[in-house]
Each structure stands twice: as C-alpha cells, then as structure tokens.
C-alpha cells in the first residue's frame, strides 16, 4: 500500500512494560474511533509495513497500548518513533455535512452555484491557512479552507459545494 492511499494516524512514542508492548500516540481529535485496531501500517525505512495487533491495552487520552504479533521486546525498541498510518478507507464517516478529512476528499468534485469548477487535487498545508487545490483542465484554483466558504459536502456523491465571494475564482 502506498502512503498516498493512507492517512497519518500518529506514531509509536515509547515502549510499554518489558514484554514488547508499545504506546501509539493517536493524532486525532477522536482517538476512540481507533481503539479496536486490528492492524496498523508503520513506516520503516520509508516503506509502509503492516503490523498485526495481538493485544490491546486501554486507551488513555490519545495513547493506545498495543502488542504486535511476533514482535518481542528487542524488535519493539526499533519501532519507537515510527510513524503510523491506516488506509483512507478506515476513516470513520464525518459527523457533520461540512466535516471532512483532508486525504479523504481528494478527487471530490468542487461546485459553486451548482456548477462544477473542477476536482480537488490536494489540500495544501500552510502555516497561515490551508488551501484547496482545485484543477479543471488547464485551470487551477486555490480556495482557502475556511468554514464560511464550505456550503456542504456530499460524501456519497463525492462532491463539495462552495459559497465563494464574488471574484475569488478570477484571482
């Protein structure tokens, strides 16, 4: 599985105990969605490697204790600081009609006033403000990721509807 097909879940922060368990720090506002993980992809030497969970400890805030199949204490030490990923398909459905996950909306069709303006290629992360990169043929549009501009999102139709200020697409 390629990293582009996944979302960042967090990272292994430390060992837990002496039998090979590790602590996964879940970088999410809803860590409870991930407390029953059966497997996780860890980035080892710039490749995603699947690890299967044999035991789960409790979820404490954003920290989840995991033991992986066939991983003892020595192997577990090597996993500390490894970034953790899951396939995008494992993201829970957003609860609101204006909620989304950055990776999950790539490929959605963008609309304004019921007219297609293109496809969302990516979310460009910037320190000041993230931007939607929307592409339509030769044209590219950058739209700030701000709630007032997002009218609604239809996850079933893979569409996002914008209410944009006049002239924004002309920039």
PDB file of C-alpha atoms in Angstrom:
ATOM      1  CA  UNK A   1       0.000   0.000   0.000  1.00  0.00           C
ATOM      2  CA  UNK A   2       1.256   3.459  -0.906  1.00  0.00           C
ATOM      3  CA  UNK A   3       1.385   6.387   1.520  1.00  0.00           C
ATOM      4  CA  UNK A   4      -0.933   8.390  -0.800  1.00  0.00           C
ATOM      5  CA  UNK A   5      -3.672   5.824  -0.091  1.00  0.00           C
ATOM      6  CA  UNK A   6      -3.319   6.309   3.658  1.00  0.00           C
ATOM      7  CA  UNK A   7      -3.752   8.878   6.365  1.00  0.00           C
ATOM      8  CA  UNK A   8      -1.395   9.597   9.229  1.00  0.00           C
ATOM      9  CA  UNK A   9      -2.688   8.054  12.456  1.00  0.00           C
ATOM     10  CA  UNK A  10       0.140   9.107  14.759  1.00  0.00           C
ATOM     11  CA  UNK A  11       3.357   7.485  15.861  1.00  0.00           C
ATOM     12  CA  UNK A  12       4.849   4.963  18.235  1.00  0.00           C
ATOM     13  CA  UNK A  13       6.209   7.065  21.100  1.00  0.00           C
ATOM     14  CA  UNK A  14       7.701   4.567  23.542  1.00  0.00           C
ATOM     15  CA  UNK A  15       7.777   1.058  24.908  1.00  0.00           C
ATOM     16  CA  UNK A  16       5.223  -0.037  27.488  1.00  0.00           C
ATOM     17  CA  UNK A  17       6.451  -2.535  30.036  1.00  0.00           C
ATOM     18  CA  UNK A  18       9.102  -5.112  29.241  1.00  0.00           C
ATOM     19  CA  UNK A  19       7.269  -7.665  27.066  1.00  0.00           C
ATOM     20  CA  UNK A  20       7.296  -5.779  23.767  1.00  0.00           C
ATOM     21  CA  UNK A  21       4.192  -3.589  24.029  1.00  0.00           C
ATOM     22  CA  UNK A  22       4.378  -0.075  22.548  1.00  0.00           C
ATOM     23  CA  UNK A  23       2.451   3.157  23.010  1.00  0.00           C
ATOM     24  CA  UNK A  24       0.776   4.554  19.902  1.00  0.00           C
ATOM     25  CA  UNK A  25       0.035   8.276  20.177  1.00  0.00           C
ATOM     26  CA  UNK A  26      -3.082   8.830  18.052  1.00  0.00           C
ATOM     27  CA  UNK A  27      -3.009  12.220  16.355  1.00  0.00           C
ATOM     28  CA  UNK A  28      -6.769  12.679  16.100  1.00  0.00           C
ATOM     29  CA  UNK A  29      -9.489  14.602  17.882  1.00  0.00           C
ATOM     30  CA  UNK A  30     -11.449  11.327  18.005  1.00  0.00           C
ATOM     31  CA  UNK A  31      -8.948   8.683  19.213  1.00  0.00           C
ATOM     32  CA  UNK A  32     -11.800   6.462  20.451  1.00  0.00           C
ATOM     33  CA  UNK A  33     -12.529   5.523  16.811  1.00  0.00           C
ATOM     34  CA  UNK A  34      -9.221   3.690  16.672  1.00  0.00           C
ATOM     35  CA  UNK A  35      -9.136   1.833  19.989  1.00  0.00           C
ATOM     36  CA  UNK A  36     -10.097  -1.519  18.390  1.00  0.00           C
ATOM     37  CA  UNK A  37      -7.353  -1.582  15.744  1.00  0.00           C
ATOM     38  CA  UNK A  38      -6.569  -4.980  14.281  1.00  0.00           C
ATOM     39  CA  UNK A  39      -3.533  -3.778  12.334  1.00  0.00           C
ATOM     40  CA  UNK A  40      -1.549  -0.662  11.577  1.00  0.00           C
ATOM     41  CA  UNK A  41       0.961   0.334   8.911  1.00  0.00           C
ATOM     42  CA  UNK A  42       4.277   1.564  10.297  1.00  0.00           C
ATOM     43  CA  UNK A  43       6.783   3.480   8.216  1.00  0.00           C
ATOM     44  CA  UNK A  44      10.048   1.551   8.381  1.00  0.00           C
ATOM     45  CA  UNK A  45      12.915   2.647   6.106  1.00  0.00           C
ATOM     46  CA  UNK A  46      10.491   4.816   4.087  1.00  0.00           C
ATOM     47  CA  UNK A  47       8.140   1.894   3.391  1.00  0.00           C
ATOM     48  CA  UNK A  48       4.791   1.064   4.971  1.00  0.00           C
ATOM     49  CA  UNK A  49       4.933  -2.288   6.739  1.00  0.00           C
ATOM     50  CA  UNK A  50       1.790  -3.951   8.179  1.00  0.00           C
ATOM     51  CA  UNK A  51       1.838  -4.937  11.860  1.00  0.00           C
ATOM     52  CA  UNK A  52      -0.975  -7.049  13.282  1.00  0.00           C
ATOM     53  CA  UNK A  53      -2.224  -6.373  16.794  1.00  0.00           C
ATOM     54  CA  UNK A  54      -2.187  -9.349  19.146  1.00  0.00           C
ATOM     55  CA  UNK A  55      -3.184  -7.438  22.309  1.00  0.00           C
ATOM     56  CA  UNK A  56      -4.640  -4.026  23.058  1.00  0.00           C
ATOM     57  CA  UNK A  57      -4.342  -2.149  26.289  1.00  0.00           C
ATOM     58  CA  UNK A  58      -6.712   0.601  27.245  1.00  0.00           C
ATOM     59  CA  UNK A  59      -6.979   3.947  25.542  1.00  0.00           C
ATOM     60  CA  UNK A  60      -5.743   6.725  27.816  1.00  0.00           C
ATOM     61  CA  UNK A  61      -6.488  10.067  26.178  1.00  0.00           C
ATOM     62  CA  UNK A  62      -4.697   9.787  22.849  1.00  0.00           C
ATOM     63  CA  UNK A  63      -2.395   6.960  23.922  1.00  0.00           C
ATOM     64  CA  UNK A  64      -3.141   3.366  22.995  1.00  0.00           C
ATOM     65  CA  UNK A  65      -1.030   0.450  24.198  1.00  0.00           C
ATOM     66  CA  UNK A  66      -0.517  -2.243  21.544  1.00  0.00           C
ATOM     67  CA  UNK A  67       1.331  -5.518  21.281  1.00  0.00           C
ATOM     68  CA  UNK A  68       2.067  -6.766  17.785  1.00  0.00           C
ATOM     69  CA  UNK A  69       2.139 -10.370  16.625  1.00  0.00           C
ATOM     70  CA  UNK A  70       5.637 -11.895  16.549  1.00  0.00           C
ATOM     71  CA  UNK A  71       7.268  -8.731  17.968  1.00  0.00           C
ATOM     72  CA  UNK A  72       9.296  -9.157  21.134  1.00  0.00           C
ATOM     73  CA  UNK A  73      10.985  -6.555  23.323  1.00  0.00           C
ATOM     74  CA  UNK A  74      14.080  -6.168  21.113  1.00  0.00           C
ATOM     75  CA  UNK A  75      12.081  -5.720  17.904  1.00  0.00           C
ATOM     76  CA  UNK A  76       9.660  -3.339  19.673  1.00  0.00           C
ATOM     77  CA  UNK A  77      12.538  -0.991  20.574  1.00  0.00           C
ATOM     78  CA  UNK A  78      13.170  -0.482  16.850  1.00  0.00           C
ATOM     79  CA  UNK A  79       9.562   0.666  16.344  1.00  0.00           C
ATOM     80  CA  UNK A  80       9.818   3.687  18.653  1.00  0.00           C
ATOM     81  CA  UNK A  81       9.351   6.925  16.661  1.00  0.00           C
ATOM     82  CA  UNK A  82       7.865   5.037  13.683  1.00  0.00           C
ATOM     83  CA  UNK A  83       5.007   6.977  12.055  1.00  0.00           C
ATOM     84  CA  UNK A  84       1.721   5.019  11.950  1.00  0.00           C
ATOM     85  CA  UNK A  85      -0.757   5.017   9.070  1.00  0.00           C
ATOM     86  CA  UNK A  86      -4.088   3.469   8.141  1.00  0.00           C
ATOM     87  CA  UNK A  87      -5.800   3.133   4.750  1.00  0.00           C
ATOM     88  CA  UNK A  88      -8.094   6.062   3.947  1.00  0.00           C
ATOM     89  CA  UNK A  89     -10.975   3.571   3.736  1.00  0.00           C
ATOM     90  CA  UNK A  90     -10.705   3.126   7.520  1.00  0.00           C
ATOM     91  CA  UNK A  91     -11.605   6.743   8.267  1.00  0.00           C
ATOM     92  CA  UNK A  92     -14.926   6.972  10.071  1.00  0.00           C
ATOM     93  CA  UNK A  93     -17.678   8.932   8.324  1.00  0.00           C
ATOM     94  CA  UNK A  94     -17.592  12.612   9.293  1.00  0.00           C
ATOM     95  CA  UNK A  95     -20.475  13.529  11.575  1.00  0.00           C
ATOM     96  CA  UNK A  96     -21.455  16.864  10.033  1.00  0.00           C
ATOM     97  CA  UNK A  97     -22.250  17.839   6.455  1.00  0.00           C
ATOM     98  CA  UNK A  98     -19.338  20.307   6.451  1.00  0.00           C
ATOM     99  CA  UNK A  99     -16.784  17.935   8.049  1.00  0.00           C
ATOM    100  CA  UNK A 100     -14.068  16.179   6.094  1.00  0.00           C
ATOM    101  CA  UNK A 101     -10.669  14.555   6.322  1.00  0.00           C
ATOM    102  CA  UNK A 102      -8.001  16.116   4.103  1.00  0.00           C
ATOM    103  CA  UNK A 103      -6.923  12.900   2.376  1.00  0.00           C
ATOM    104  CA  UNK A 104     -10.461  11.573   2.038  1.00  0.00           C
ATOM    105  CA  UNK A 105     -11.753  14.439  -0.135  1.00  0.00           C
ATOM    106  CA  UNK A 106      -9.005  14.251  -2.731  1.00  0.00           C
ATOM    107  CA  UNK A 107     -10.799  13.583  -6.008  1.00  0.00           C
ATOM    108  CA  UNK A 108     -14.095  15.133  -4.909  1.00  0.00           C
ATOM    109  CA  UNK A 109     -15.775  17.383  -7.477  1.00  0.00           C
ATOM    110  CA  UNK A 110     -15.981  21.026  -6.399  1.00  0.00           C
ATOM    111  CA  UNK A 111     -19.102  23.067  -7.146  1.00  0.00           C
ATOM    112  CA  UNK A 112     -20.102  26.664  -6.796  1.00  0.00           C
ATOM    113  CA  UNK A 113     -23.694  27.691  -7.519  1.00  0.00           C
ATOM    114  CA  UNK A 114     -24.361  24.127  -8.802  1.00  0.00           C
ATOM    115  CA  UNK A 115     -21.658  24.460 -11.474  1.00  0.00           C
ATOM    116  CA  UNK A 116     -18.593  22.225 -11.407  1.00  0.00           C
ATOM    117  CA  UNK A 117     -15.325  24.126 -11.050  1.00  0.00           C
ATOM    118  CA  UNK A 118     -13.064  21.040 -11.078  1.00  0.00           C
ATOM    119  CA  UNK A 119     -11.621  18.304  -8.891  1.00  0.00           C
ATOM    120  CA  UNK A 120      -9.886  18.673  -5.572  1.00  0.00           C
ATOM    121  CA  UNK A 121      -6.302  17.604  -6.184  1.00  0.00           C
ATOM    122  CA  UNK A 122      -4.979  18.151  -2.661  1.00  0.00           C
ATOM    123  CA  UNK A 123      -5.087  20.251   0.462  1.00  0.00           C
ATOM    124  CA  UNK A 124      -2.003  22.462   0.601  1.00  0.00           C
ATOM    125  CA  UNK A 125      -0.949  22.857   4.206  1.00  0.00           C
ATOM    126  CA  UNK A 126       0.419  26.256   5.128  1.00  0.00           C
ATOM    127  CA  UNK A 127       1.151  27.822   8.476  1.00  0.00           C
ATOM    128  CA  UNK A 128      -1.299  30.689   7.967  1.00  0.00           C
ATOM    129  CA  UNK A 129      -4.138  28.805   6.286  1.00  0.00           C
ATOM    130  CA  UNK A 130      -4.650  25.595   4.353  1.00  0.00           C
ATOM    131  CA  UNK A 131      -5.833  25.797   0.738  1.00  0.00           C
ATOM    132  CA  UNK A 132      -7.887  23.544  -1.512  1.00  0.00           C
ATOM    133  CA  UNK A 133      -6.078  22.997  -4.823  1.00  0.00           C
ATOM    134  CA  UNK A 134      -8.777  22.505  -7.449  1.00  0.00           C
ATOM    135  CA  UNK A 135      -7.938  21.628 -11.029  1.00  0.00           C
ATOM    136  CA  UNK A 136     -10.101  21.868 -14.125  1.00  0.00           C
ATOM    137  CA  UNK A 137      -8.328  21.230 -17.398  1.00  0.00           C
ATOM    138  CA  UNK A 138      -5.689  23.940 -17.703  1.00  0.00           C
ATOM    139  CA  UNK A 139      -7.089  25.985 -14.796  1.00  0.00           C
ATOM    140  CA  UNK A 140      -6.098  25.719 -11.161  1.00  0.00           C
ATOM    141  CA  UNK A 141      -7.888  27.377  -8.265  1.00  0.00           C
ATOM    142  CA  UNK A 142      -6.759  27.923  -4.700  1.00  0.00           C
ATOM    143  CA  UNK A 143      -9.586  28.257  -2.209  1.00  0.00           C
ATOM    144  CA  UNK A 144      -8.941  28.867   1.490  1.00  0.00           C
ATOM    145  CA  UNK A 145     -10.082  26.026   3.747  1.00  0.00           C
ATOM    146  CA  UNK A 146     -12.453  28.082   5.884  1.00  0.00           C
ATOM    147  CA  UNK A 147     -15.869  27.081   7.146  1.00  0.00           C
ATOM    148  CA  UNK A 148     -17.791  30.054   5.690  1.00  0.00           C
ATOM    149  CA  UNK A 149     -16.751  29.013   2.156  1.00  0.00           C
ATOM    150  CA  UNK A 150     -17.906  25.400   2.561  1.00  0.00           C
ATOM    151  CA  UNK A 151     -21.637  25.207   1.985  1.00  0.00           C
ATOM    152  CA  UNK A 152     -21.923  21.422   2.311  1.00  0.00           C
ATOM    153  CA  UNK A 153     -20.191  18.172   1.493  1.00  0.00           C
ATOM    154  CA  UNK A 154     -21.921  15.169  -0.042  1.00  0.00           C
ATOM    155  CA  UNK A 155     -19.675  12.230   0.790  1.00  0.00           C
ATOM    156  CA  UNK A 156     -21.872   9.752  -1.091  1.00  0.00           C
ATOM    157  CA  UNK A 157     -21.620  11.736  -4.345  1.00  0.00           C
ATOM    158  CA  UNK A 158     -18.008  12.763  -3.613  1.00  0.00           C
ATOM    159  CA  UNK A 159     -18.911  16.423  -4.032  1.00  0.00           C
ATOM    160  CA  UNK A 160     -18.142  19.594  -2.120  1.00  0.00           C
ATOM    161  CA  UNK A 161     -20.232  22.727  -2.559  1.00  0.00           C
ATOM    162  CA  UNK A 162     -18.715  26.156  -2.009  1.00  0.00           C
ATOM    163  CA  UNK A 163     -20.283  29.552  -1.333  1.00  0.00           C
ATOM    164  CA  UNK A 164     -17.479  31.810  -2.516  1.00  0.00           C
ATOM    165  CA  UNK A 165     -17.100  35.572  -2.533  1.00  0.00           C
ATOM    166  CA  UNK A 166     -17.581  37.118  -5.945  1.00  0.00           C
ATOM    167  CA  UNK A 167     -14.349  37.273  -7.934  1.00  0.00           C
ATOM    168  CA  UNK A 168     -12.373  34.730  -5.857  1.00  0.00           C
ATOM    169  CA  UNK A 169     -12.059  32.305  -8.779  1.00  0.00           C
ATOM    170  CA  UNK A 170     -10.849  35.125 -11.036  1.00  0.00           C
ATOM    171  CA  UNK A 171      -7.659  35.639  -8.996  1.00  0.00           C
TER     172      UNK A 171
END
